[in-house]
mmCIF file of C-alpha atoms in Angstrom:
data_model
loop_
_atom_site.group_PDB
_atom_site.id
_atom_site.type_symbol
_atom_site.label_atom_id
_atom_site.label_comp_id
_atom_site.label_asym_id
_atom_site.label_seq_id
_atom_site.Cartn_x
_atom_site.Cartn_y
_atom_site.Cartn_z
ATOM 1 C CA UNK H 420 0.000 0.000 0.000
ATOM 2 C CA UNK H 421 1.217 3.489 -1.277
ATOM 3 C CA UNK H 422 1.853 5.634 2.207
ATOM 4 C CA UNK H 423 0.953 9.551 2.015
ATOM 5 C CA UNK H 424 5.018 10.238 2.547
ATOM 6 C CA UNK H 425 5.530 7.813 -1.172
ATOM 7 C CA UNK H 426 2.962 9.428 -3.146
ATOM 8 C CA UNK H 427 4.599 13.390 -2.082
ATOM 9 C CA UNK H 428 8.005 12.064 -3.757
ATOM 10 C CA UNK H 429 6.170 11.312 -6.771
ATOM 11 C CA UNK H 430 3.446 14.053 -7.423
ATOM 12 C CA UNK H 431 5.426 15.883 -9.898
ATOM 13 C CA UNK H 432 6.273 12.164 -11.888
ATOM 14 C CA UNK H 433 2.613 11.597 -11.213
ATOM 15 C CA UNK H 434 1.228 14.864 -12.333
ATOM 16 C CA UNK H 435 3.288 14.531 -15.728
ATOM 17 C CA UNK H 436 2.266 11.472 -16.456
ATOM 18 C CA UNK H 437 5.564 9.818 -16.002
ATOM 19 C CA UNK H 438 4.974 7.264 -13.513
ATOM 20 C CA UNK H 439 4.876 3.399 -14.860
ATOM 21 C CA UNK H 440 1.579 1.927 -14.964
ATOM 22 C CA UNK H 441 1.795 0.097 -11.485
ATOM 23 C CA UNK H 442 3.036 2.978 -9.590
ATOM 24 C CA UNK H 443 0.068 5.150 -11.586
ATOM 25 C CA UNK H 444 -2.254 2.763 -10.591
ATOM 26 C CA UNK H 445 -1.282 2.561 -6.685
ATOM 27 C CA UNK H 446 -1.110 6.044 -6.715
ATOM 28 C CA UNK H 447 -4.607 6.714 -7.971
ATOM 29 C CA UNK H 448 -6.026 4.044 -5.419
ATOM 30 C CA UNK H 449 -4.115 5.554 -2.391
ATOM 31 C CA UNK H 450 -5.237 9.220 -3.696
ATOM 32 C CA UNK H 451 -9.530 7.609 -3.983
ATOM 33 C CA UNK H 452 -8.897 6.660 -0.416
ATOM 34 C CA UNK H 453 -6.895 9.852 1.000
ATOM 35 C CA UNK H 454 -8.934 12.875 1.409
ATOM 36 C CA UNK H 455 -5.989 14.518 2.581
ATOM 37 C CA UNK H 456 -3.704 13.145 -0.581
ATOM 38 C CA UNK H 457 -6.554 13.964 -3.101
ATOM 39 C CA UNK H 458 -6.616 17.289 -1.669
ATOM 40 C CA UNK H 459 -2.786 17.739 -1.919
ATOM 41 C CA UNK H 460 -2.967 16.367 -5.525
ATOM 42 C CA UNK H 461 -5.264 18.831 -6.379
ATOM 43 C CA UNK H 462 -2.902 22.195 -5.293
ATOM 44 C CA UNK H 463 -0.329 20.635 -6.625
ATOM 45 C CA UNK H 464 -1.847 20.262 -10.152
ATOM 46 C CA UNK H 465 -3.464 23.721 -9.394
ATOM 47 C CA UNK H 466 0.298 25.260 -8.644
ATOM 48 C CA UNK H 467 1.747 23.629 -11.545
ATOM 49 C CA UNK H 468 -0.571 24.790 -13.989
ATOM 50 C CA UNK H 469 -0.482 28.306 -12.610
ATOM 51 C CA UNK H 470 3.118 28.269 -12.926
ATOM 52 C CA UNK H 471 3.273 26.672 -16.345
ATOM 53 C CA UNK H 472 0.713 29.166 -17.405
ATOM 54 C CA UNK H 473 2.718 32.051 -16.081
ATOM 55 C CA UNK H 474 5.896 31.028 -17.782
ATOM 56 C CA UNK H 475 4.252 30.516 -21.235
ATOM 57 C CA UNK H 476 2.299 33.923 -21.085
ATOM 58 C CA UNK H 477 6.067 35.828 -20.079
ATOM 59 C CA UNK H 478 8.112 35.984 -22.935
ATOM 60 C CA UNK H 479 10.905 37.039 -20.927
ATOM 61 C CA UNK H 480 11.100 34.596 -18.554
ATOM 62 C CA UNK H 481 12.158 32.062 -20.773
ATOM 63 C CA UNK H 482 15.786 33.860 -21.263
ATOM 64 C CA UNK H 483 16.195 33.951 -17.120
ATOM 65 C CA UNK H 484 18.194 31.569 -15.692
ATOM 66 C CA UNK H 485 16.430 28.869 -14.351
ATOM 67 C CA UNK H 486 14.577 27.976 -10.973
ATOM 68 C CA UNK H 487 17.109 27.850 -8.066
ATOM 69 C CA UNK H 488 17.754 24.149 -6.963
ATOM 70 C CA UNK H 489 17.045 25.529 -3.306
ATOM 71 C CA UNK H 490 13.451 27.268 -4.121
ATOM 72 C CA UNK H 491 12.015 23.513 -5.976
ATOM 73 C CA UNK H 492 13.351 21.278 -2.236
ATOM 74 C CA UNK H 493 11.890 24.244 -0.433
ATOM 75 C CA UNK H 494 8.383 23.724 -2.436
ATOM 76 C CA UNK H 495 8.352 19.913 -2.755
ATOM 77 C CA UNK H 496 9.087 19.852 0.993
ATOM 78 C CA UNK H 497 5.841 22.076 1.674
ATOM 79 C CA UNK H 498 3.853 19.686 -0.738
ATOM 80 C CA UNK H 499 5.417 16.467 1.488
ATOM 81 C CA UNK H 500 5.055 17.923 4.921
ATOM 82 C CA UNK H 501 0.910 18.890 3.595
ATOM 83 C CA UNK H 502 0.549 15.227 2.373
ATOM 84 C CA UNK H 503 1.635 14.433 6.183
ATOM 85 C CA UNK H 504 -0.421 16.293 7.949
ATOM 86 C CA UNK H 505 -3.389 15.037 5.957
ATOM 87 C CA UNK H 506 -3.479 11.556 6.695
ATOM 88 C CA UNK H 507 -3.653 8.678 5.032
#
């Protein structure tokens, strides 16, 4: 069984569709059964899209250097430490 701490290290894999089809699978199970997981899922798709959206609409942020290492642990870490306090 997927625990809420295993399915935070994988949201981004899972949100881009890059998980295999048994980890996809265990993920969307744990997720039916994990309000606080399906609710964590859901800002995280939300955030991503916002940010994807922002970067495609600014034509000048494509030429700046790219997102510091420190700021992406910093977020992902939010996203894990959410998932844990959710349950599941």
């Amino acid at each position: 069984m997927l625990t809420c701490r295993a399915l935070a290290a994988q949201l981004l894999d899972f949100v881009d569709k890059n998980l295999g089809a048994d980890s996809r699978r265990a993920a969307l199970r744990h997720v039916a059964g994990c309000g606080g997981c399906a609710a964590a899922l859901a800002n995280y798709r939300t955030t991503v899209d916002l940010v994807r959206a922002a970067y495609e609409s600014s034509s000048g942020l494509r030429d700046e250097a790219p997102v510091p290492e420190e700021l992406v642990q910093s977020i992902l870490s939010s996203v894990r430490t959410a998932s844990d306090d959710g349950g599941g």
